[in-house]
PQR file with spaces between the fields and no chain letter, atoms N, CA, C, O and H, PARSE charges and radii, in Angstrom:
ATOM       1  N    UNK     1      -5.762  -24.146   -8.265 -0.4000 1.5000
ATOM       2  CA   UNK     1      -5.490  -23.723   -9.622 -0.0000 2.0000
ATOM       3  C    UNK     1      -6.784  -23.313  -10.327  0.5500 1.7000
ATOM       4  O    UNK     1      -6.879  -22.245  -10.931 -0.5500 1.4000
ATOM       5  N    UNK     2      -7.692  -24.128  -10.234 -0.4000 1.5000
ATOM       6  CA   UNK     2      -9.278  -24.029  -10.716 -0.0000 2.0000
ATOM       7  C    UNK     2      -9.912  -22.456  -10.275  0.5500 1.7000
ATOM       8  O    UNK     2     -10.569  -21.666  -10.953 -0.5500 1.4000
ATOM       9  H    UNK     2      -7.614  -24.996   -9.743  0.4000 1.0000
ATOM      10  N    UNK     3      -9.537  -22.385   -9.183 -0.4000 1.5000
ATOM      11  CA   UNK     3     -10.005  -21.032   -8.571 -0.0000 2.0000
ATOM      12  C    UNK     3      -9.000  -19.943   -9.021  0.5500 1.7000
ATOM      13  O    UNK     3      -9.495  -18.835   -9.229 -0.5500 1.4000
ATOM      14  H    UNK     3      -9.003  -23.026   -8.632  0.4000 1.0000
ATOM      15  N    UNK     4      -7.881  -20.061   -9.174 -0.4000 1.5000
ATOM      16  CA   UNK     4      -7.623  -18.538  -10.070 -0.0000 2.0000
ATOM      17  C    UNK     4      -7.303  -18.755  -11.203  0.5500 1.7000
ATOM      18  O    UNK     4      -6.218  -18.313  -11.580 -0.5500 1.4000
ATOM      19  H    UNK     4      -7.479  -20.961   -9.005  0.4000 1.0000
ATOM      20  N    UNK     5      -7.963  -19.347  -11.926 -0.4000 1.5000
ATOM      21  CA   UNK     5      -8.384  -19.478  -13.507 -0.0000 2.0000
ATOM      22  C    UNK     5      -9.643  -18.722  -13.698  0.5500 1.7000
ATOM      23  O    UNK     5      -9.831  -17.838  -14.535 -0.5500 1.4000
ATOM      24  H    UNK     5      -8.845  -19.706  -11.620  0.4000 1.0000
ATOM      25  N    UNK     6     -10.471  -19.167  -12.835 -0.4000 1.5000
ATOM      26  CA   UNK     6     -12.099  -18.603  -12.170 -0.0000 2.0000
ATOM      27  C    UNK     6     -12.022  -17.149  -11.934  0.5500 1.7000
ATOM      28  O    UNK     6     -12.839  -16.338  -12.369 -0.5500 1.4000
ATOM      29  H    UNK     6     -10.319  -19.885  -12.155  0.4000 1.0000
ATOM      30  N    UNK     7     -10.939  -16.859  -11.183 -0.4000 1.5000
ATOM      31  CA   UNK     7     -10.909  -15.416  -10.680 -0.0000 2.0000
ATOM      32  C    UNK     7     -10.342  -14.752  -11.905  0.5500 1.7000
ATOM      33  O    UNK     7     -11.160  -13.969  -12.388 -0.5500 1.4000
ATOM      34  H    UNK     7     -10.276  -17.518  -10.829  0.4000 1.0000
ATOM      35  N    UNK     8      -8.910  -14.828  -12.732 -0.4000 1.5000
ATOM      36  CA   UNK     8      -8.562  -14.211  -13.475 -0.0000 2.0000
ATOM      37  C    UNK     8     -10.454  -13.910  -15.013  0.5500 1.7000
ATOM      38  O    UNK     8     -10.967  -12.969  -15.618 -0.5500 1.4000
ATOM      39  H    UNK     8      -8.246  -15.464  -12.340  0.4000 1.0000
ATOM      40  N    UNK     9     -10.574  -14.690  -14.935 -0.4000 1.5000
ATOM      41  CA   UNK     9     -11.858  -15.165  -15.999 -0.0000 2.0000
ATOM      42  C    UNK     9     -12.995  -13.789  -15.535  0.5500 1.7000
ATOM      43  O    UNK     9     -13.537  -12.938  -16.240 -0.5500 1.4000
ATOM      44  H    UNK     9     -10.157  -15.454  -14.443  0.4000 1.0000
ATOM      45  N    UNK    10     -13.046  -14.046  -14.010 -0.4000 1.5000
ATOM      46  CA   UNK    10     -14.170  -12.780  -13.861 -0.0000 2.0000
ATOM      47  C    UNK    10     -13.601  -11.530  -13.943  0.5500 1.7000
ATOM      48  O    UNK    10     -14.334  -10.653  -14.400 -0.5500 1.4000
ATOM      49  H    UNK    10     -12.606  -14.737  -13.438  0.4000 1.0000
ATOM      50  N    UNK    11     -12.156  -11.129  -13.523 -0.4000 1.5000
ATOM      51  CA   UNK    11     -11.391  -10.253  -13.762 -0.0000 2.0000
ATOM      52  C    UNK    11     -11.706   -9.879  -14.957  0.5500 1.7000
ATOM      53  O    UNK    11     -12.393   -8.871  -15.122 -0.5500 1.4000
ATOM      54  H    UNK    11     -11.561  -11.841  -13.151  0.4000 1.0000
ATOM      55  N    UNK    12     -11.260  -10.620  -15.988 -0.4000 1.5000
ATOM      56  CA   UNK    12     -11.083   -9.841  -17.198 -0.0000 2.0000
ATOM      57  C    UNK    12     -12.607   -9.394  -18.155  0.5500 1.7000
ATOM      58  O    UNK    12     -12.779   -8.513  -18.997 -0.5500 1.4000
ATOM      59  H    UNK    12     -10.702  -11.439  -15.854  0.4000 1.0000
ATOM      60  N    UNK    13     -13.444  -10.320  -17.645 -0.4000 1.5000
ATOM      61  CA   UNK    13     -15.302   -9.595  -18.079 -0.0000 2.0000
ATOM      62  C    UNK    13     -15.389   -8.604  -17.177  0.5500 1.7000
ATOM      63  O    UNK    13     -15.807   -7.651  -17.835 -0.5500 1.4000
ATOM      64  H    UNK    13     -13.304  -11.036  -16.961  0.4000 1.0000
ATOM      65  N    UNK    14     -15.261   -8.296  -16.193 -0.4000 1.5000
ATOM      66  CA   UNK    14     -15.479   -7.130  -15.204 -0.0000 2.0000
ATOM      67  C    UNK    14     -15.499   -5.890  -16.381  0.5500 1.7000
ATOM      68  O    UNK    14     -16.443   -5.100  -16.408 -0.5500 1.4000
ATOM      69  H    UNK    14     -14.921   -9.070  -15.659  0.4000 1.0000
ATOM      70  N    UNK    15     -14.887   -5.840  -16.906 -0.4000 1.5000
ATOM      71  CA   UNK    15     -15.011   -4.770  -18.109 -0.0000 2.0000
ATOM      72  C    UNK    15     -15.974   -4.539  -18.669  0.5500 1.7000
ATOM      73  O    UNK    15     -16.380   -3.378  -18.721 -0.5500 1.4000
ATOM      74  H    UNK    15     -14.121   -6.483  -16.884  0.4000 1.0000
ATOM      75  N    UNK    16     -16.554   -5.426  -19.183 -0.4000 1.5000
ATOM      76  CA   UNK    16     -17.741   -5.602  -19.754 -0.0000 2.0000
ATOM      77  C    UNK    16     -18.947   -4.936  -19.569  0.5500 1.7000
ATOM      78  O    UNK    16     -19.605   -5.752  -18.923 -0.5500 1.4000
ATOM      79  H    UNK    16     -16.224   -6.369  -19.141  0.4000 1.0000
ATOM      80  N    UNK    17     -19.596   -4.015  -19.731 -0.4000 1.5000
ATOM      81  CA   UNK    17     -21.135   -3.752  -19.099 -0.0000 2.0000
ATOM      82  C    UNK    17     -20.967   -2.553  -18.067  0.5500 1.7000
ATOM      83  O    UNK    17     -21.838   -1.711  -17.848 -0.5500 1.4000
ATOM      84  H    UNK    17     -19.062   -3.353  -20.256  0.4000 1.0000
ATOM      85  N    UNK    18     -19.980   -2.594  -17.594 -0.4000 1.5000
ATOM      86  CA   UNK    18     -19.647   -1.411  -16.610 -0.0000 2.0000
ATOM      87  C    UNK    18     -19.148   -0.332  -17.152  0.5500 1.7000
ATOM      88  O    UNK    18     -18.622   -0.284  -18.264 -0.5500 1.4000
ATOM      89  H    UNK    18     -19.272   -3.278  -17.772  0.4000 1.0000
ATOM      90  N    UNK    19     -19.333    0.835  -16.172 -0.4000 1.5000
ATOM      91  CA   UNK    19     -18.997    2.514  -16.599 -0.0000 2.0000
ATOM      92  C    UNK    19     -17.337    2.512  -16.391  0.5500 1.7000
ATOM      93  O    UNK    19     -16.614    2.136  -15.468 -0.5500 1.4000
ATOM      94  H    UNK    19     -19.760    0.796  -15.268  0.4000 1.0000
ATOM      95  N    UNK    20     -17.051    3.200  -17.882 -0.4000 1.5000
ATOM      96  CA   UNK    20     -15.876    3.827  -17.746 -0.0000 2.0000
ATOM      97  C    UNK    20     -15.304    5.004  -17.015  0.5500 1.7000
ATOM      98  O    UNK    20     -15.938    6.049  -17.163 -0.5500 1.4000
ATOM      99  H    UNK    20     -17.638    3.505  -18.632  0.4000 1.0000
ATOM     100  N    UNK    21     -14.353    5.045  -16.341 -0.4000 1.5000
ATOM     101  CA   UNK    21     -13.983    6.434  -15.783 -0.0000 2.0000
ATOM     102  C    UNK    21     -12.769    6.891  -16.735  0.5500 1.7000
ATOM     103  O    UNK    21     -12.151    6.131  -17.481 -0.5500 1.4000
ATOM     104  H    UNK    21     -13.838    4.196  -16.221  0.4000 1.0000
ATOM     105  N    UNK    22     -12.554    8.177  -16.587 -0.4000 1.5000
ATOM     106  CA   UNK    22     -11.385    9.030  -17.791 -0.0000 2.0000
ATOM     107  C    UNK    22     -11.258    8.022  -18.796  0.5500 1.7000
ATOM     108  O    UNK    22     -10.124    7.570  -18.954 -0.5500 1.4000
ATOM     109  H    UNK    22     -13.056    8.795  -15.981  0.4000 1.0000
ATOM     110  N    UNK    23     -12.530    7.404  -19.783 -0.4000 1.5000
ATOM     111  CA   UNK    23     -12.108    6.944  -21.071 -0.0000 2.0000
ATOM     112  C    UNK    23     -11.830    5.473  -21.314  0.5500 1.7000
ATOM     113  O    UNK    23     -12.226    4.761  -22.237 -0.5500 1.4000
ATOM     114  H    UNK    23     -13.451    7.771  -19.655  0.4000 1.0000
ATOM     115  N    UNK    24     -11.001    5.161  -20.202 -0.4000 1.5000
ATOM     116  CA   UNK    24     -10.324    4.142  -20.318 -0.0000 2.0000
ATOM     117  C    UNK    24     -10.580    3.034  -18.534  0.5500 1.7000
ATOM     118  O    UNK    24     -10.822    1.830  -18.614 -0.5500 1.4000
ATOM     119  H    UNK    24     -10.678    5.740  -19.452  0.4000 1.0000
ATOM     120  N    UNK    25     -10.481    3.622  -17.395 -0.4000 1.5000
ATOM     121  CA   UNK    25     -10.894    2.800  -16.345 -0.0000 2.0000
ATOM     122  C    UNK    25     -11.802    2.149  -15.974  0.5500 1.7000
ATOM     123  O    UNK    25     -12.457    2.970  -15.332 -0.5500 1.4000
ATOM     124  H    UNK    25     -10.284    4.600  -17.330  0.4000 1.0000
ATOM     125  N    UNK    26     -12.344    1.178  -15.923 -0.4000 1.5000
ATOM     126  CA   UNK    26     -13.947    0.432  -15.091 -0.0000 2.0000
ATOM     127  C    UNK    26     -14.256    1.032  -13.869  0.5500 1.7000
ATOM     128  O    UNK    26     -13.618    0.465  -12.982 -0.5500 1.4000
ATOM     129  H    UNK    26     -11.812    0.511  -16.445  0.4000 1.0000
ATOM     130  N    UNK    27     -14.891    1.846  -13.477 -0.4000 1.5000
ATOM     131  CA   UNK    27     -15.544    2.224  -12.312 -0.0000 2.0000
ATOM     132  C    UNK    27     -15.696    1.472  -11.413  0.5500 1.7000
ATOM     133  O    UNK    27     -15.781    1.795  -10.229 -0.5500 1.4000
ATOM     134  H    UNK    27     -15.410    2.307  -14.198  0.4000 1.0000
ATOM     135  N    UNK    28     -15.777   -0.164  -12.080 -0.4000 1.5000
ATOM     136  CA   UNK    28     -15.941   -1.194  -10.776 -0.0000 2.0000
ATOM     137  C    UNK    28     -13.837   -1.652  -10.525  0.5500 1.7000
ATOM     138  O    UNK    28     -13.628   -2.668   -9.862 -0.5500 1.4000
ATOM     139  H    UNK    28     -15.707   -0.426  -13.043  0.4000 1.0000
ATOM     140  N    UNK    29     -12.928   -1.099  -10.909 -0.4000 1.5000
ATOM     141  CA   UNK    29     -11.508   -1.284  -10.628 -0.0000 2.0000
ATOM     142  C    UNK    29     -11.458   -0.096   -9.527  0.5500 1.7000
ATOM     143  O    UNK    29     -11.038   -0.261   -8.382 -0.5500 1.4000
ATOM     144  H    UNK    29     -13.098   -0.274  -11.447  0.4000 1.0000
ATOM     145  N    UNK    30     -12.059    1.398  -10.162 -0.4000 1.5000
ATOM     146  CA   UNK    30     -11.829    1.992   -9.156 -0.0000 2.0000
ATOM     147  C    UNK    30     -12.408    1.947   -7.670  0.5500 1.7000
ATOM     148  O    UNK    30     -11.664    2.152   -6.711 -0.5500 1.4000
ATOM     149  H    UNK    30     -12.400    1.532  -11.092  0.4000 1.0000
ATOM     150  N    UNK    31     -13.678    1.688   -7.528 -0.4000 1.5000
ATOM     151  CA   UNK    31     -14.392    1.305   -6.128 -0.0000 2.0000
ATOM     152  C    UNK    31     -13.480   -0.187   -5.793  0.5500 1.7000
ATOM     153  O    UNK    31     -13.748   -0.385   -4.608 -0.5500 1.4000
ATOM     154  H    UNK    31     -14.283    1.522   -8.307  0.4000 1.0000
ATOM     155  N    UNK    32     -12.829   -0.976   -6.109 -0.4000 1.5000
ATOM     156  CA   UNK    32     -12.316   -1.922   -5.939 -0.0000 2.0000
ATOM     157  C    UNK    32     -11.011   -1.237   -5.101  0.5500 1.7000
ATOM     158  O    UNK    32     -10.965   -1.366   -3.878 -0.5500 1.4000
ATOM     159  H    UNK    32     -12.611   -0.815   -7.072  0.4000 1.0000
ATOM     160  N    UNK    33     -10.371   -0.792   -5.543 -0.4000 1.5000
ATOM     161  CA   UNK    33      -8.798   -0.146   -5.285 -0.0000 2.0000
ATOM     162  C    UNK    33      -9.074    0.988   -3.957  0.5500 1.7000
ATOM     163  O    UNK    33      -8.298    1.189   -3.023 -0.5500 1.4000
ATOM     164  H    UNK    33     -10.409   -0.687   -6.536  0.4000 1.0000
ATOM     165  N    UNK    34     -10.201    1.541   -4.148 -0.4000 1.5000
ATOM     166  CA   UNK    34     -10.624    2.757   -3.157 -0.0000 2.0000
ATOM     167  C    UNK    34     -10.875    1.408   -1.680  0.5500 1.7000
ATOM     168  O    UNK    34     -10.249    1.431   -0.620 -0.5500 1.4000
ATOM     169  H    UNK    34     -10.832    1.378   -4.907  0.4000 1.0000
ATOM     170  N    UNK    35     -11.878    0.435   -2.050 -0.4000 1.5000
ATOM     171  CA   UNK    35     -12.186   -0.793   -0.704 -0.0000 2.0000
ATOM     172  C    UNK    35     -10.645   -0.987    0.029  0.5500 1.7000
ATOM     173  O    UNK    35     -10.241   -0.715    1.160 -0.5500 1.4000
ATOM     174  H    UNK    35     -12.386    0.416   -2.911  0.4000 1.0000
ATOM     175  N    UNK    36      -9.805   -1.759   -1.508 -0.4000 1.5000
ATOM     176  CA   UNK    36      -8.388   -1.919   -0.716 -0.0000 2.0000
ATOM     177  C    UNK    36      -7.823   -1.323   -0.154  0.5500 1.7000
ATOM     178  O    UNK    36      -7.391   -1.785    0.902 -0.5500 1.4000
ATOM     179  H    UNK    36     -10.133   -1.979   -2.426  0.4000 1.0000
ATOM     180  N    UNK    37      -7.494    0.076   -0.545 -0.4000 1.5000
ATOM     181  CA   UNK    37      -6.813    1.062    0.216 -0.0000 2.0000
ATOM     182  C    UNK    37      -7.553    1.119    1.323  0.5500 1.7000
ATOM     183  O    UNK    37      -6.595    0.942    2.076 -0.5500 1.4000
ATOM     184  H    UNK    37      -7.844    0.451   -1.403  0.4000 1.0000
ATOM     185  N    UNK    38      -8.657    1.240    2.214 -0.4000 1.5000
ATOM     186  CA   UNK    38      -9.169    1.584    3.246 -0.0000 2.0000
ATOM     187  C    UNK    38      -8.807    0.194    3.918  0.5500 1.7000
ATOM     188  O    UNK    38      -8.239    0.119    5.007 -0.5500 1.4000
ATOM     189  H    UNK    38      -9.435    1.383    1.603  0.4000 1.0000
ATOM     190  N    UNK    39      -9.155   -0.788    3.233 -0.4000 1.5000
ATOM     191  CA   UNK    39      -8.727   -1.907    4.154 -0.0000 2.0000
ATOM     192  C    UNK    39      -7.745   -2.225    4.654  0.5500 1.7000
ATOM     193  O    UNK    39      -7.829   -2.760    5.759 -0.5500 1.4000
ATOM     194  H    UNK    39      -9.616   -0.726    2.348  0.4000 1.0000
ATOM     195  N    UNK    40      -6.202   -1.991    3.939 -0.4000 1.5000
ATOM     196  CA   UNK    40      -5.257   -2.120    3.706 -0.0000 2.0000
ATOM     197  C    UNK    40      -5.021   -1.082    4.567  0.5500 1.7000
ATOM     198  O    UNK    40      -4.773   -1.550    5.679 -0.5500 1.4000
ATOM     199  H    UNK    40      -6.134   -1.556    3.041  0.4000 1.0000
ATOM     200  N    UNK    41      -4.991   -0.083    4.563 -0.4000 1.5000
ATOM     201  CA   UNK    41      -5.018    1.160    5.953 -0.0000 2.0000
ATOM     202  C    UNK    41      -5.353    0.557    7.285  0.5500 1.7000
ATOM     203  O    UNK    41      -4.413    0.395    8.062 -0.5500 1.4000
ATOM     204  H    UNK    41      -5.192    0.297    3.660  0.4000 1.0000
ATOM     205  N    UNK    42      -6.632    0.179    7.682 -0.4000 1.5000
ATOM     206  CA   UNK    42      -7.285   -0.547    8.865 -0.0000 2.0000
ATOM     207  C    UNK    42      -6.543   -1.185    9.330  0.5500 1.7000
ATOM     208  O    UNK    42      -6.068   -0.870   10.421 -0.5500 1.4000
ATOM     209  H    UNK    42      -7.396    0.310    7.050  0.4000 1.0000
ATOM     210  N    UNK    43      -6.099   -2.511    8.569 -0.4000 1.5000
ATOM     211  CA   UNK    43      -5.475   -4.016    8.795 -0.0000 2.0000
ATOM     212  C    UNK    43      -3.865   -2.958    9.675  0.5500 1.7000
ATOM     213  O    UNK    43      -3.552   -2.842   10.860 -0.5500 1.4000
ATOM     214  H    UNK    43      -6.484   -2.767    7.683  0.4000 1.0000
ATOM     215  N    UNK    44      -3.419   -2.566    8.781 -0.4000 1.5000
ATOM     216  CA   UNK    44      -1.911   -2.421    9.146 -0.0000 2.0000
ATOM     217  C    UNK    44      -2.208   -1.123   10.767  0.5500 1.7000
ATOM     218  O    UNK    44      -1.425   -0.899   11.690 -0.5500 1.4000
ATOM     219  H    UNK    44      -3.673   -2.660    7.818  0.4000 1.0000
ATOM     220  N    UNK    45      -3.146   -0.730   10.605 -0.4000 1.5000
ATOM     221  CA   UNK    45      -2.541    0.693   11.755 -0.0000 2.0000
ATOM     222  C    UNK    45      -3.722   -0.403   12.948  0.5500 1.7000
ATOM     223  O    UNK    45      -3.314   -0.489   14.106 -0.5500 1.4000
ATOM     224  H    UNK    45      -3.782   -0.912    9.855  0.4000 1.0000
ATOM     225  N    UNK    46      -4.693   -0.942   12.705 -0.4000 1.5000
ATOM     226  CA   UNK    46      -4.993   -1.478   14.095 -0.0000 2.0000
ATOM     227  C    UNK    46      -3.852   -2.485   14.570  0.5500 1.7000
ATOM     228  O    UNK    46      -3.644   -2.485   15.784 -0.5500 1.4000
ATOM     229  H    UNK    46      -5.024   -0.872   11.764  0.4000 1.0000
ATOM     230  N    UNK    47      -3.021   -3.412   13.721 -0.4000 1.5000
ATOM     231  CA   UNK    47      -1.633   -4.395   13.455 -0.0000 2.0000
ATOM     232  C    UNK    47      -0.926   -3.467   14.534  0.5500 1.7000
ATOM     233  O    UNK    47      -0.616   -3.822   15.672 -0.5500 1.4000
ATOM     234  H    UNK    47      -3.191   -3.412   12.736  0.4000 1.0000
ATOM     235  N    UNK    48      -0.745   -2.320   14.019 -0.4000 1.5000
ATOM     236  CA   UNK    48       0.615   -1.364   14.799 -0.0000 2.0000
ATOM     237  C    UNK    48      -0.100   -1.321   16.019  0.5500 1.7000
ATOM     238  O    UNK    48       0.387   -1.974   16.941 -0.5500 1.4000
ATOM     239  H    UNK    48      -0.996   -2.032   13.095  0.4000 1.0000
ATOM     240  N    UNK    49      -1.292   -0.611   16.260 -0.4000 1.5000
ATOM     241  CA   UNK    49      -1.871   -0.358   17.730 -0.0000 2.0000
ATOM     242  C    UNK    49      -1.853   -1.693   18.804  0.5500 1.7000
ATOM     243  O    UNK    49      -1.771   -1.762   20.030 -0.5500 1.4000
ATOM     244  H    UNK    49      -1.688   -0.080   15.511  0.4000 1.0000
ATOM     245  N    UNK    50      -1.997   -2.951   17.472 -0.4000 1.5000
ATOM     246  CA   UNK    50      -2.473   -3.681   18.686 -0.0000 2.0000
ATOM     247  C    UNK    50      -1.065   -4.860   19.095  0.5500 1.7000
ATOM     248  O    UNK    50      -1.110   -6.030   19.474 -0.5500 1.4000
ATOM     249  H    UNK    50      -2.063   -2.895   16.476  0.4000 1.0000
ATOM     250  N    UNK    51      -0.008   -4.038   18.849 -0.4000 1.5000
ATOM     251  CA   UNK    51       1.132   -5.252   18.580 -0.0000 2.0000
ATOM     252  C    UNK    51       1.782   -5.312   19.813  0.5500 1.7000
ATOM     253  O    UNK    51       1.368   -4.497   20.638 -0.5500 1.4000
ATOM     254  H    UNK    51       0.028   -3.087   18.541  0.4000 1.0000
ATOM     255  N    UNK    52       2.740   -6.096   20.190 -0.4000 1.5000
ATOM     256  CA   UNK    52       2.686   -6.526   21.406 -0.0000 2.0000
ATOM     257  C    UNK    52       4.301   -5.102   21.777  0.5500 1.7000
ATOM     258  O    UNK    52       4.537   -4.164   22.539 -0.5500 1.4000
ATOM     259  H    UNK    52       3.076   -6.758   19.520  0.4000 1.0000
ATOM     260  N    UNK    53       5.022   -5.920   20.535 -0.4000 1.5000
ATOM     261  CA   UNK    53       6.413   -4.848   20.245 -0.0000 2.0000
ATOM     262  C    UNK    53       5.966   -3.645   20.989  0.5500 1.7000
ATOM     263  O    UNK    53       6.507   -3.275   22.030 -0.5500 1.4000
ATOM     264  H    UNK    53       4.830   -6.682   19.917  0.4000 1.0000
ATOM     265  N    UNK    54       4.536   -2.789   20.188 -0.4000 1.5000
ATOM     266  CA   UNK    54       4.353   -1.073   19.803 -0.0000 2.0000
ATOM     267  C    UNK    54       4.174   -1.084   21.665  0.5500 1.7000
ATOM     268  O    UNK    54       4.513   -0.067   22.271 -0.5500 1.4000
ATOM     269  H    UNK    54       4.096   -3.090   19.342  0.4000 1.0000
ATOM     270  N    UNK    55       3.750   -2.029   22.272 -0.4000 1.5000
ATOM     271  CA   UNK    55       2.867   -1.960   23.841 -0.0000 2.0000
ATOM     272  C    UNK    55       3.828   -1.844   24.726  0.5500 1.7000
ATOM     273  O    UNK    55       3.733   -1.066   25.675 -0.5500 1.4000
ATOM     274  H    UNK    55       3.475   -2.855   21.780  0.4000 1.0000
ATOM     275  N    UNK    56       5.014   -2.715   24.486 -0.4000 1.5000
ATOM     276  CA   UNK    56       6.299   -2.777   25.536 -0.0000 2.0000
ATOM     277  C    UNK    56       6.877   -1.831   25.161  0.5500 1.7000
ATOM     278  O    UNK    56       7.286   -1.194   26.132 -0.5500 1.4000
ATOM     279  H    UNK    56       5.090   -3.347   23.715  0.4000 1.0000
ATOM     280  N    UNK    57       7.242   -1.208   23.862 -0.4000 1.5000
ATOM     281  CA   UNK    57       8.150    0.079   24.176 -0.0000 2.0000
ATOM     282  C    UNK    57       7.559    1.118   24.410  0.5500 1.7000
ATOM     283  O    UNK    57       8.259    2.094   24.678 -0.5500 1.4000
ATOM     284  H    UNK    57       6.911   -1.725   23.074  0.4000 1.0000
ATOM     285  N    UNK    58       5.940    1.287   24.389 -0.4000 1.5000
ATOM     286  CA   UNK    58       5.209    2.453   24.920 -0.0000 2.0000
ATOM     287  C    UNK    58       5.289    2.540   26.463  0.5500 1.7000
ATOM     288  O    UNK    58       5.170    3.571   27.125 -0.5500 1.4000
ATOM     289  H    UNK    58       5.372    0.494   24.171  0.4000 1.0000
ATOM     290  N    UNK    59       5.546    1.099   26.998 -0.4000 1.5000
ATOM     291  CA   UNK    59       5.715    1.520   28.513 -0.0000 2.0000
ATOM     292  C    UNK    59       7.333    1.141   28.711  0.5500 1.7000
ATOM     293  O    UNK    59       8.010    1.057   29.736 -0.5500 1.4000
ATOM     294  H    UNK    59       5.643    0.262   26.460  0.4000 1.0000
ATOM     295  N    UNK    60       7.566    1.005   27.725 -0.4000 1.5000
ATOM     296  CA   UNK    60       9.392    1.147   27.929 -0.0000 2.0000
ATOM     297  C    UNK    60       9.844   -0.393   28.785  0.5500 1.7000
ATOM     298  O    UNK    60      10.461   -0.374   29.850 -0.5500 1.4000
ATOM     299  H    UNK    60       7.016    1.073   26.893  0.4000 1.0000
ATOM     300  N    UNK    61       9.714   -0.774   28.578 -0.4000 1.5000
ATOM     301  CA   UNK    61      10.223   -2.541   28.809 -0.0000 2.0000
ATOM     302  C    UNK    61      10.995   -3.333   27.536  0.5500 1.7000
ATOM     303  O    UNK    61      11.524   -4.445   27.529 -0.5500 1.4000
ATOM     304  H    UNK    61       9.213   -0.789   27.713  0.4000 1.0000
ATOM     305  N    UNK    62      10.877   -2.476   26.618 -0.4000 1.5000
ATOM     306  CA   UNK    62      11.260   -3.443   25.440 -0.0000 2.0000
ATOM     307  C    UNK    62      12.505   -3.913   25.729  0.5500 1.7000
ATOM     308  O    UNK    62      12.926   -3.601   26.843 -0.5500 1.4000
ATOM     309  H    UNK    62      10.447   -1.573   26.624  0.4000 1.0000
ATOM     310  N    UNK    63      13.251   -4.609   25.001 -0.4000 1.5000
ATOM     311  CA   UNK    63      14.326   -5.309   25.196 -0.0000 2.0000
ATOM     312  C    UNK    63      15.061   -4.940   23.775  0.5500 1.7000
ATOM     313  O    UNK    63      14.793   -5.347   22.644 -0.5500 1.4000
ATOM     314  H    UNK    63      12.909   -4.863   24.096  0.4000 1.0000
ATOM     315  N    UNK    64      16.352   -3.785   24.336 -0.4000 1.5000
ATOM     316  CA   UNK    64      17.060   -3.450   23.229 -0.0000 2.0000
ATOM     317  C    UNK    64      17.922   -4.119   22.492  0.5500 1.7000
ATOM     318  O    UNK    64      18.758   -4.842   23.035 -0.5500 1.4000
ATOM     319  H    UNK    64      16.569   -3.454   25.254  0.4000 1.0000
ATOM     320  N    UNK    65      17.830   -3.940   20.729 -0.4000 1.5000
ATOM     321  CA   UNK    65      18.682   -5.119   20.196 -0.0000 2.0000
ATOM     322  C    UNK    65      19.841   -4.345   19.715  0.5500 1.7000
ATOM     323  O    UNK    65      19.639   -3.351   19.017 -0.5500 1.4000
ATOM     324  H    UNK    65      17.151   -3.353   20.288  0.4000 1.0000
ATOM     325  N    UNK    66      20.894   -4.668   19.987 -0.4000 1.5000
ATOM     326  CA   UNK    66      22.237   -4.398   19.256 -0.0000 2.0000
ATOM     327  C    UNK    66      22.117   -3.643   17.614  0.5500 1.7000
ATOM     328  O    UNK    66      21.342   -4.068   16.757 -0.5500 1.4000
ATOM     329  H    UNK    66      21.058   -5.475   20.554  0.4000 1.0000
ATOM     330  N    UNK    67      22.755   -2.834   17.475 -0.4000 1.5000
ATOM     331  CA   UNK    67      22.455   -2.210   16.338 -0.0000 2.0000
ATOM     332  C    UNK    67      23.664   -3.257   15.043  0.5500 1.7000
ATOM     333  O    UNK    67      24.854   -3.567   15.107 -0.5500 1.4000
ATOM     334  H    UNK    67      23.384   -2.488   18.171  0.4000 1.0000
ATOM     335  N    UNK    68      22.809   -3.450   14.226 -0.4000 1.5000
ATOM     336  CA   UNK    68      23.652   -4.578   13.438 -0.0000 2.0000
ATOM     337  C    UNK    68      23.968   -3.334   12.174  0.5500 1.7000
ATOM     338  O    UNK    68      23.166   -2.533   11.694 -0.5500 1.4000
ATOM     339  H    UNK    68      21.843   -3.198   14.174  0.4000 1.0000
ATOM     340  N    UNK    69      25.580   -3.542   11.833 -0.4000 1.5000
ATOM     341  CA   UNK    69      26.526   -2.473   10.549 -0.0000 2.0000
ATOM     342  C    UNK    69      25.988   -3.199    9.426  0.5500 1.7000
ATOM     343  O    UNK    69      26.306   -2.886    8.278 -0.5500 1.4000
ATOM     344  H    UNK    69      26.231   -4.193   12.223  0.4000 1.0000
């Protein structure tokens, strides 16, 4: 609980002192959101490459499931 009291707290000074973008954004939200998205990209498509599912039906072994109505 202590720790995202802590986090919301630096969240909301993050504003503070830093460059605005179009007027109204913190420059440090946008390099923030630009990190996530790349990470958030990485995590999920190496996830898909390296999954066990994507490996057996690439060599066709998977084990077909009944199509549920």
């Amino acid at each position: 609980m202590l720790s995202a009291v802590t986090a919301l707290f630096l969240i909301y000074f993050l504003k503070q002192g830093n460059p605005v973008v179009w007027g109204f954004f913190p420059l440090v939200w946008l390099g923030f959101l630009i990190w996530l998205t790349a990470g958030l990209i990485l995590y999920f498509s190496y996830g898909r490459h390296k999954s066990t599912v994507a490996l057996e039906e690439a060599a066709g072994i998977a084990i077909r499931q009944p199509r549920v109505n």
